[in-house]
Amino acid sequence: MDYKASLASLLSPIVQLDAAEILPFIESPPDPAMGHFAFPCFRLAKTLKKAPPVIAQDVAEAVTMTALVLNEYHWIDRAVATGPYVNFFLREAAFMDDTLRAVLAAGADYGKPAPAIQSAHAAQKILIEYSSPNIAKHFHPGHFANTVIGNALVRIYRHLGYDVTSINHLGDFGTQFGKLIVAYQRWGSREEIERTEIDGLVKIYVKFHEEADHDPTLNDEARTWVVKMQDGNKEALELWQWFVTLSNRSFDRIYKRLDATFDRVRGESYYTDKLDAAVQTIRDKGILVESEGAQIVDLEAYNLPPCMILRSDGGTLYATRDIAAALDRHAEYNFDKCIYIIANEQNTYCAQWFKVMELMGFPWAQNLLHVTYGMYRFESGKMSTRRGDVIKMEELIDEAVEKTRLIIEEKNPNLPNKESVAEQVGLGALIFNRLYNSRIKDTVFNWQNMINFDGETGPYVQYCHARTCSVLDKAAEKGVLPAEFTDFDASHLTGNEAFNVARILYDYPQAIAEAADKNEPYLIARHLMALAQAFNAFYHHNIILTDAAHIQTARLALTAAVQSVLQNGMQLLAIHAPRAM
Ligand code: ARG
């Protein structure tokens, strides 16, 4: 039952607006004492030429009258005007009955839109580019942020029925590979680098820079290797391929732990043979101009620095490759939306090349979407990338898992599969921490705030889920099985706590839709936190397993609904939901 939609059609003739216009204004007040739904009347003052509180009064009376006469609105208990708001109070048992039944019947599908909307979504092609670390460089916390945001968005869009293709745009192109080849040939040990992977590559890369400081011929040598790579020299390409393979080996370990997958892994180099055509297209549009020997697109009129397309030596740039990639993706997928998850440090950069796409006159340029995100901040300040001493994400993950293992060791030493639960909860802590606030905000990295089982953390939500599982398992031991829960009678659910749980369950589909709309997974993380808190309050106020069979069935139905939504919500954020911890 879509209460908001129903209220909108009830209000429509009363306030003389289309139901569709009313719908977005119907709110769920945070405090149920203010009503279960509310409709603000400010907007109507102009057309109805009355003060909003007067309108609210009239509307409330009309609604109450209609609900009395029309049986389809029997679930409305009363409508009350409070200042400029009309507050709607529902018959709580009817609302809880309806909501719990919907959750239990839909299971993992709860939160998906109606079939007609799903089919409309299925016809929409969404590309989501995410993660995109750089070959021969460490996967750092910024890439972690990118990966968990992207992974969540892929899952959210898929849940809503969209046709999603995920792409990993690896940084595998550039002059640094010439330097790496030189460094490897002079100081590298194949065996050591095979073993140490990115560490080994970073080590010789740093050495290259130290040496090149007093031997500039090294740079010339590196440049000749870059040219050789461009000319398809076998030795150069084999070495480059080896760097790529080694780096991917360590990235893949992280992706496996994060449950992140990609439909396409297409590094920047994938577009190499498409660069000339892309540059030609820009030139044909007449926006390419020469500046100090380089080819640029002037963006002064848009308050942006110029976008360089070709260096004076003819070399291409990061932007050239992004433009070529966008053209290629559009030709291949004819996408409805192409999402780029890229750090806020590159906001200007994205604005520049998006503007170039627009100036090229492609109407679809407006379907390119930069989904930006803030940095991690560590107690010691911004993570350093200068001297190659970046914080390695793999080590942070290991540390999170180890810290979690110690907590489990202390709290629940007899837990089976302690190691794998520690992995799931340690990662849950890291992921939830990043997804709990708007992606645009910086994330302060603090172990205590992240892992605390009692705080606003992933482990708290996971723990609540494990609690629901434990209650359901105990019921099963008593012989009460899920099939019986559907016989529940919601009038046995009394108290604000139960109603509050149902209200949050009811709003869950909307949270998912909004998360996709704003590309903000935190809306789901916040919702799960609210649900976990509400369930814990319910749990502390009510004995679920009791001898009063009807009461027990109703409370178990609510518990099962919470279990299902917590599990599925965490799944959308790529957080595991262990049954015990
Ligand atoms: N590899 C880049 C980095 O680590 C991010 C790439 C973002 N995507 C893009 N299409 N430019 O900073």
XYZ file of C-alpha atoms and ligand atoms in Angstrom:
593
model
C 0.000 0.000 0.000
C 1.468 3.316 -1.050
C 0.084 5.579 1.661
C 1.700 8.716 0.356
C 0.299 8.211 -3.134
C -3.078 7.480 -1.662
C -2.983 10.597 0.510
C -2.002 12.597 -2.553
C -5.085 11.456 -4.467
C -7.268 12.118 -1.459
C -5.859 15.643 -1.185
C -5.997 16.348 -4.897
C -9.664 17.499 -5.198
C -9.457 19.250 -1.828
C -6.477 21.473 -2.638
C -7.093 21.532 -6.407
C -3.715 20.221 -7.459
C -2.681 17.098 -9.350
C -1.820 14.173 -7.112
C 1.572 13.971 -8.814
C 2.279 17.545 -7.784
C 1.284 16.910 -4.193
C 3.210 13.666 -3.718
C 6.733 15.059 -3.325
C 5.527 17.392 -0.570
C 4.143 14.699 1.684
C 6.641 14.167 4.488
C 7.283 11.602 7.177
C 7.799 13.700 10.319
C 10.670 12.402 12.440
C 8.508 12.428 15.572
C 5.356 10.291 15.206
C 3.654 12.525 17.780
C 3.526 15.039 14.924
C 1.608 12.584 12.787
C 2.703 9.741 10.573
C 2.600 11.862 7.478
C 2.418 15.601 7.057
C 1.490 18.004 4.311
C 2.755 21.611 4.461
C 0.298 24.206 3.136
C 2.663 27.147 2.487
C 2.580 26.646 -1.250
C -1.184 26.912 -1.411
C -1.406 30.377 0.158
C -0.979 32.165 -3.151
C -3.574 30.283 -5.183
C -6.135 29.888 -2.398
C -5.518 33.423 -1.106
C -5.644 32.345 2.520
C -3.088 32.083 5.301
C -1.423 28.631 5.469
C -2.767 27.825 8.989
C -6.301 28.565 7.809
C -5.823 26.361 4.785
C -4.403 23.589 6.993
C -7.518 23.808 9.168
C -9.869 23.507 6.182
C -7.897 20.688 4.605
C -7.771 18.714 7.857
C -11.552 18.932 8.219
C -12.174 17.917 4.627
C -9.807 14.971 4.915
C -11.397 13.723 8.121
C -14.847 13.920 6.497
C -13.715 12.047 3.380
C -12.002 9.322 5.409
C -15.237 8.809 7.316
C -17.307 8.323 4.185
C -14.960 6.522 1.841
C -13.992 3.026 2.892
C -10.776 3.054 0.863
C -9.412 5.551 3.359
C -10.318 3.542 6.449
C -6.634 3.442 7.440
C -6.697 7.156 8.243
C -7.492 7.651 11.875
C -7.595 11.432 11.786
C -6.128 14.557 10.178
C -5.130 17.449 12.438
C -3.972 20.945 11.560
C -0.858 22.083 13.412
C 0.114 25.562 12.290
C 0.621 25.469 8.523
C 0.805 21.653 8.471
C -1.857 19.024 8.083
C -0.735 16.025 10.124
C -2.165 12.636 9.290
C -2.503 9.930 11.897
C -2.958 6.390 10.678
C -4.645 3.465 12.317
C -1.447 1.934 13.561
C -2.432 -1.732 13.450
C -3.588 -1.450 9.826
C -0.379 0.305 8.886
C 1.852 -2.234 10.624
C -0.085 -5.146 9.231
C 0.232 -3.835 5.732
C 3.904 -2.908 5.971
C 5.151 -6.106 7.609
C 3.195 -8.195 5.124
C 4.718 -6.279 2.226
C 8.252 -6.777 3.559
C 7.801 -10.462 4.329
C 6.183 -11.218 0.983
C 8.784 -9.372 -1.082
C 11.862 -10.657 0.761
C 15.011 -9.665 -1.109
C 12.866 -7.767 -3.626
C 11.535 -5.329 -1.062
C 12.404 -1.807 -2.126
C 12.168 -2.548 -5.828
C 9.755 -0.294 -7.692
C 6.491 -1.436 -9.247
C 6.904 -3.732 -12.296
C 6.006 -0.996 -14.801
C 8.675 1.288 -13.366
C 11.183 -1.545 -13.312
C 10.628 -2.192 -17.012
C 11.057 1.478 -17.749
C 14.333 1.382 -15.802
C 15.469 -1.753 -17.622
C 15.342 0.209 -20.865
C 17.833 2.713 -19.461
C 21.527 2.105 -19.953
C 23.641 3.365 -17.064
C 27.430 3.225 -17.151
C 29.182 3.530 -13.815
C 32.906 4.097 -13.886
C 34.514 3.527 -10.512
C 37.634 2.581 -8.582
C 40.168 3.379 -11.338
C 43.483 3.036 -9.453
C 46.831 3.545 -11.164
C 49.140 0.799 -12.359
C 52.404 0.526 -10.419
C 51.061 2.780 -7.679
C 49.449 1.879 -4.408
C 45.706 1.496 -4.015
C 45.190 4.221 -1.431
C 42.265 5.279 0.790
C 40.937 7.580 -1.936
C 40.565 4.589 -4.237
C 38.872 2.744 -1.407
C 36.331 5.556 -1.029
C 35.775 5.529 -4.763
C 35.353 1.758 -4.835
C 32.841 1.508 -2.002
C 30.746 4.399 -3.338
C 30.803 2.945 -6.852
C 30.112 -0.584 -5.734
C 27.103 0.621 -3.734
C 25.746 2.688 -6.632
C 26.060 -0.234 -9.029
C 24.053 -2.376 -6.611
C 21.473 0.323 -5.922
C 20.834 1.029 -9.618
C 20.613 -2.694 -10.353
C 18.162 -3.171 -7.485
C 15.946 -0.544 -9.077
C 16.054 -2.449 -12.348
C 18.409 -0.278 -14.425
C 20.643 -1.805 -17.058
C 24.058 -1.128 -15.495
C 27.539 -1.661 -16.892
C 30.419 -1.074 -14.503
C 33.819 0.021 -15.762
C 37.214 0.205 -14.100
C 39.234 2.950 -15.831
C 42.748 1.929 -14.776
C 45.535 4.492 -14.994
C 47.800 2.415 -17.215
C 49.054 5.047 -19.646
C 51.717 7.696 -19.384
C 55.348 8.649 -19.339
C 55.911 7.070 -15.938
C 56.078 3.680 -17.637
C 59.165 4.748 -19.582
C 60.784 5.626 -16.281
C 59.753 2.333 -14.764
C 61.300 0.404 -17.624
C 64.603 2.226 -17.212
C 64.492 1.738 -13.458
C 63.711 -1.931 -13.799
C 66.529 -2.537 -16.269
C 69.058 -0.812 -14.049
C 68.080 -1.727 -10.532
C 65.186 -4.160 -10.622
C 65.130 -7.796 -9.642
C 62.430 -9.730 -11.419
C 62.112 -12.137 -8.558
C 61.814 -9.471 -5.901
C 59.241 -7.491 -7.865
C 57.185 -10.627 -8.566
C 57.061 -11.160 -4.841
C 56.542 -7.586 -3.653
C 54.370 -6.389 -6.571
C 53.492 -2.702 -6.246
C 55.923 -2.186 -3.355
C 58.745 -3.350 -5.585
C 57.610 -1.170 -8.490
C 57.225 1.899 -6.298
C 60.676 1.285 -4.840
C 62.457 1.357 -8.196
C 60.298 4.274 -9.351
C 61.391 6.332 -6.339
C 64.981 5.315 -7.018
C 64.627 6.536 -10.593
C 63.703 10.018 -9.370
C 66.545 10.117 -6.870
C 69.045 9.132 -9.541
C 67.589 11.360 -12.235
C 68.147 14.351 -9.942
C 71.867 14.135 -10.673
C 71.767 12.221 -13.951
C 69.308 13.898 -16.327
C 70.173 11.497 -19.170
C 67.943 8.999 -17.382
C 64.965 11.112 -18.337
C 65.999 11.054 -21.994
C 66.340 7.327 -21.800
C 62.868 7.045 -20.274
C 61.457 9.149 -23.120
C 62.915 6.830 -25.740
C 61.117 3.959 -24.025
C 57.860 5.865 -24.150
C 58.328 6.290 -27.899
C 59.167 2.603 -28.221
C 55.969 1.728 -26.408
C 53.993 3.899 -28.789
C 55.684 2.186 -31.726
C 54.675 -1.214 -30.432
C 58.161 -2.348 -29.405
C 57.806 -5.879 -28.081
C 60.166 -5.611 -25.131
C 58.622 -2.357 -23.958
C 55.074 -3.677 -24.214
C 55.943 -6.916 -22.436
C 57.381 -5.035 -19.502
C 54.396 -2.711 -19.387
C 52.063 -5.704 -19.496
C 53.970 -7.248 -16.607
C 53.546 -4.079 -14.537
C 49.828 -4.184 -15.304
C 49.505 -7.844 -14.372
C 51.371 -7.427 -11.100
C 49.326 -4.381 -10.128
C 46.042 -6.042 -11.019
C 47.002 -9.003 -8.904
C 47.070 -6.818 -5.828
C 44.015 -4.750 -6.846
C 42.060 -7.950 -7.376
C 42.822 -9.115 -3.852
C 41.157 -5.938 -2.586
C 38.208 -6.214 -4.988
C 37.615 -9.764 -3.846
C 37.488 -8.651 -0.227
C 35.177 -5.760 -1.106
C 33.002 -7.903 -3.339
C 33.504 -5.378 -6.119
C 33.205 -6.560 -9.688
C 33.519 -4.855 -13.056
C 31.871 -5.668 -16.344
C 34.756 -3.969 -18.134
C 38.310 -3.330 -17.012
C 39.427 -0.803 -19.562
C 42.514 1.156 -18.739
C 43.289 4.492 -20.322
C 45.511 2.602 -22.787
C 42.451 0.869 -24.219
C 41.635 4.123 -25.990
C 45.108 4.602 -27.535
C 44.014 3.830 -31.079
C 40.993 6.091 -30.680
C 42.901 9.218 -29.675
C 43.669 10.539 -33.173
C 40.042 10.332 -34.201
C 38.964 12.047 -30.992
C 41.398 14.919 -31.548
C 40.206 15.186 -35.139
C 36.581 15.407 -33.968
C 37.462 18.253 -31.606
C 39.320 20.000 -34.428
C 36.395 19.510 -36.830
C 34.140 21.254 -34.364
C 36.421 24.261 -34.669
C 37.204 24.655 -30.986
C 40.835 23.551 -31.006
C 43.320 26.414 -30.928
C 47.085 26.626 -30.712
C 48.704 28.034 -27.620
C 52.480 28.027 -27.175
C 52.765 25.087 -29.512
C 50.121 23.047 -27.692
C 46.539 22.407 -28.822
C 43.960 23.581 -26.349
C 40.279 24.372 -25.986
C 39.887 27.844 -24.545
C 37.356 27.885 -21.711
C 37.840 31.413 -20.450
C 34.246 32.316 -21.288
C 33.186 29.658 -18.793
C 35.567 30.729 -16.062
C 37.628 27.609 -16.462
C 41.298 27.104 -17.255
C 41.989 25.948 -20.823
C 41.709 22.227 -21.496
C 44.907 20.981 -23.104
C 44.317 18.311 -25.744
C 47.774 17.873 -27.295
C 51.152 18.808 -25.824
C 53.584 20.779 -27.928
C 55.410 17.509 -28.651
C 52.135 15.984 -29.871
C 51.653 13.835 -26.775
C 48.110 13.291 -25.485
C 46.842 14.066 -22.018
C 44.583 12.638 -19.350
C 41.739 14.760 -20.772
C 42.368 13.558 -24.327
C 41.913 10.011 -23.129
C 38.788 10.841 -21.142
C 37.241 12.501 -24.184
C 38.170 9.566 -26.419
C 36.729 7.188 -23.813
C 33.447 9.082 -23.599
C 33.071 9.070 -27.397
C 33.840 5.371 -27.495
C 31.432 4.552 -24.672
C 28.684 6.518 -26.277
C 29.218 4.789 -29.613
C 29.185 1.378 -27.945
C 26.412 1.774 -25.373
C 24.373 4.793 -26.373
C 24.040 5.318 -22.628
C 21.311 7.268 -20.886
C 23.711 8.202 -18.134
C 27.447 7.799 -17.730
C 28.524 8.240 -14.121
C 32.130 9.063 -13.255
C 33.104 8.542 -9.658
C 36.090 10.853 -9.346
C 37.602 12.584 -6.301
C 36.838 16.236 -5.596
C 40.479 17.101 -6.244
C 39.528 16.682 -9.901
C 36.379 18.834 -9.841
C 37.881 21.516 -12.075
C 39.351 18.917 -14.351
C 35.964 17.250 -14.832
C 34.241 20.581 -15.372
C 36.812 21.334 -18.089
C 36.498 18.242 -20.189
C 32.727 17.979 -19.699
C 32.574 21.531 -21.072
C 34.643 20.455 -24.068
C 32.158 17.649 -24.726
C 29.343 20.162 -24.558
C 31.118 22.612 -26.877
C 31.558 19.786 -29.357
C 27.788 19.990 -29.621
C 26.881 16.528 -28.411
C 23.470 16.742 -26.769
C 24.328 13.619 -24.782
C 27.171 15.495 -23.062
C 24.581 16.430 -20.463
C 24.274 12.743 -19.580
C 27.852 12.649 -18.333
C 27.699 12.936 -14.596
C 30.581 13.626 -12.234
C 29.853 11.979 -8.892
C 32.429 13.592 -6.673
C 33.617 12.635 -3.193
C 35.717 14.007 -0.353
C 39.026 12.838 1.016
C 40.011 10.811 3.988
C 41.635 12.795 6.731
C 44.008 11.082 9.075
C 44.986 12.369 12.472
C 48.430 13.143 11.071
C 46.925 15.333 8.333
C 46.285 14.711 4.677
C 47.732 11.487 3.392
C 50.933 12.167 1.563
C 51.489 11.208 -2.034
C 54.686 13.238 -2.470
C 57.404 10.908 -1.369
C 55.712 7.684 -2.331
C 54.778 7.044 1.292
C 51.034 6.885 0.767
C 48.877 4.942 3.152
C 48.299 1.539 1.641
C 44.686 0.499 1.785
C 45.429 -3.191 1.996
C 47.289 -2.586 5.255
C 44.435 -0.510 6.658
C 41.989 -3.288 5.827
C 44.200 -5.837 7.556
C 44.391 -3.588 10.576
C 40.605 -3.155 10.710
C 40.138 -6.910 10.554
C 42.743 -7.517 13.247
C 41.194 -4.933 15.581
C 37.800 -6.533 15.044
C 39.206 -9.985 15.671
C 40.468 -8.841 19.068
C 37.039 -7.461 20.006
C 35.342 -10.702 18.988
C 37.980 -12.672 20.886
C 37.044 -10.699 23.964
C 33.256 -10.567 23.540
C 32.490 -13.907 21.975
C 35.492 -16.251 22.201
C 33.481 -19.344 21.293
C 32.090 -17.956 18.046
C 32.540 -20.396 15.153
C 34.320 -19.031 12.015
C 35.863 -16.201 14.023
C 38.326 -15.395 11.235
C 35.771 -14.938 8.508
C 33.407 -13.011 10.771
C 36.287 -10.685 11.719
C 36.935 -10.118 8.016
C 33.268 -9.328 7.363
C 32.862 -7.048 10.357
C 36.229 -5.304 9.976
C 35.366 -4.488 6.385
C 31.819 -3.605 7.376
C 33.279 -1.028 9.760
C 35.445 0.571 7.080
C 32.758 0.590 4.404
C 29.957 1.833 6.640
C 32.165 4.578 8.039
C 32.802 5.917 4.536
C 29.177 5.562 3.442
C 27.559 7.025 6.556
C 28.004 10.633 5.459
C 27.390 12.401 2.205
C 30.074 11.394 -0.257
C 31.013 15.041 -0.726
C 32.244 15.300 2.852
C 35.721 14.395 3.968
C 35.906 11.314 6.158
C 37.883 11.504 9.362
C 39.681 8.248 9.889
C 39.368 7.185 13.493
C 39.438 3.548 14.534
C 37.464 4.075 17.708
C 34.542 5.761 15.921
C 34.579 3.204 13.180
C 34.663 -0.124 14.988
C 32.821 0.637 18.238
C 30.084 -2.013 18.403
C 27.822 0.438 20.287
C 28.340 3.528 18.160
C 26.892 4.628 14.840
C 28.939 2.025 13.029
C 28.753 -0.848 10.606
C 29.398 -3.361 13.403
C 26.399 -1.914 15.298
C 24.097 -2.596 12.350
C 25.675 -5.989 11.761
C 25.269 -6.796 15.446
C 21.610 -5.853 15.357
C 21.135 -8.092 12.349
C 22.871 -10.966 14.149
C 20.501 -10.340 17.062
C 17.445 -10.727 14.806
C 18.938 -13.970 13.468
C 19.535 -15.256 16.952
C 15.917 -14.547 17.968
C 14.636 -16.274 14.832
C 16.927 -19.253 15.428
C 15.692 -19.586 18.991
C 12.104 -19.477 17.756
C 12.942 -22.251 15.299
C 14.397 -24.292 18.139
C 11.053 -23.895 19.892
C 9.443 -25.166 16.717
C 8.085 -21.792 15.548
C 9.045 -21.483 11.893
C 8.901 -18.503 9.500
C 5.912 -19.957 7.647
C 3.828 -19.214 10.750
C 4.874 -15.569 10.987
C 2.558 -14.613 8.152
C -0.409 -15.504 10.373
C 0.435 -12.568 12.595
C -2.148 -10.139 13.882
C -0.629 -6.659 14.080
C -3.036 -5.526 16.795
C -0.748 -7.433 19.186
C 2.064 -5.029 18.374
C 1.584 -2.254 20.874
C 3.784 0.649 21.847
C 5.686 3.299 19.958
C 8.701 1.053 19.493
C 6.922 -1.434 17.222
C 5.228 1.300 15.248
C 8.490 3.140 14.804
C 10.142 0.029 13.354
C 7.266 -0.379 10.887
C 7.490 3.260 9.858
C 11.183 2.927 9.026
C 10.535 -0.295 7.118
C 7.818 1.497 5.193
C 10.163 4.319 4.178
C 12.945 1.997 3.046
C 11.949 1.835 -0.673
C 11.932 5.600 -0.805
C 15.402 5.737 0.747
C 16.711 3.516 -2.042
C 15.043 5.585 -4.741
C 16.472 8.784 -3.280
C 19.916 7.237 -2.916
C 19.897 6.557 -6.665
C 18.406 9.931 -7.457
C 21.151 11.795 -5.622
C 23.845 9.154 -6.074
C 24.177 9.106 -2.300
C 24.529 5.682 -0.681
C 24.602 7.368 2.723
C 20.820 7.698 2.561
C 20.639 3.926 2.810
C 23.351 3.700 5.487
C 21.438 6.236 7.616
C 18.219 4.359 7.084
C 19.766 1.081 8.219
C 21.162 2.797 11.294
C 17.711 4.181 12.157
C 16.194 0.756 11.646
C 18.810 -0.957 13.819
C 18.309 1.616 16.583
C 14.530 1.294 16.374
C 14.693 -2.486 16.499
C 17.032 -2.414 19.489
C 14.564 -0.163 21.315
C 11.775 -2.588 20.450
C 13.901 -5.517 21.613
C 14.587 -3.897 24.978
C 10.919 -3.057 25.536
C 9.429 -6.364 24.488
C 10.084 -9.986 25.244
C 9.832 -11.520 21.818
C 9.759 -15.205 22.745
C 6.859 -15.501 25.157
C 4.211 -18.046 26.001
C 1.474 -15.830 24.610
C 1.446 -17.337 21.127
C -0.344 -14.483 19.284
C 1.930 -11.862 20.724
C 4.973 -13.973 19.969
C 3.931 -14.484 16.339
C 3.405 -10.769 15.799
C 6.764 -9.878 17.362
C 8.521 -12.563 15.336
C 6.946 -11.252 12.133
C 8.367 -7.835 12.929
C 11.757 -9.352 13.762
C 11.812 -11.308 10.507
C 10.952 -8.192 8.520
C 13.797 -6.275 10.174
C 16.215 -9.139 9.541
C 15.302 -9.139 5.869
C 15.646 -5.401 5.332
C 18.900 -5.125 7.291
C 20.403 -7.955 5.306
C 19.283 -6.582 1.971
C 20.213 -3.030 2.810
C 23.695 -4.083 3.826
C 23.922 -6.082 0.640
C 23.260 -2.889 -1.330
C 26.247 -1.322 0.421
C 28.351 -4.461 -0.127
C 28.511 -5.115 3.600
C 28.253 -8.700 4.792
C 25.553 -9.654 7.255
C 26.899 -12.531 9.358
C 24.256 -14.438 11.323
C 26.349 -14.396 14.471
C 29.223 -12.254 15.689
N 43.295 7.004 -12.099
C 42.850 8.269 -11.598
C 43.383 8.508 -10.191
O 43.729 7.594 -9.480
C 41.361 8.370 -11.532
C 40.645 8.182 -12.845
C 39.278 8.756 -12.796
N 38.513 8.551 -13.993
C 38.585 9.262 -15.092
N 37.783 8.928 -16.108
N 39.376 10.306 -15.207
O 43.433 9.661 -9.784
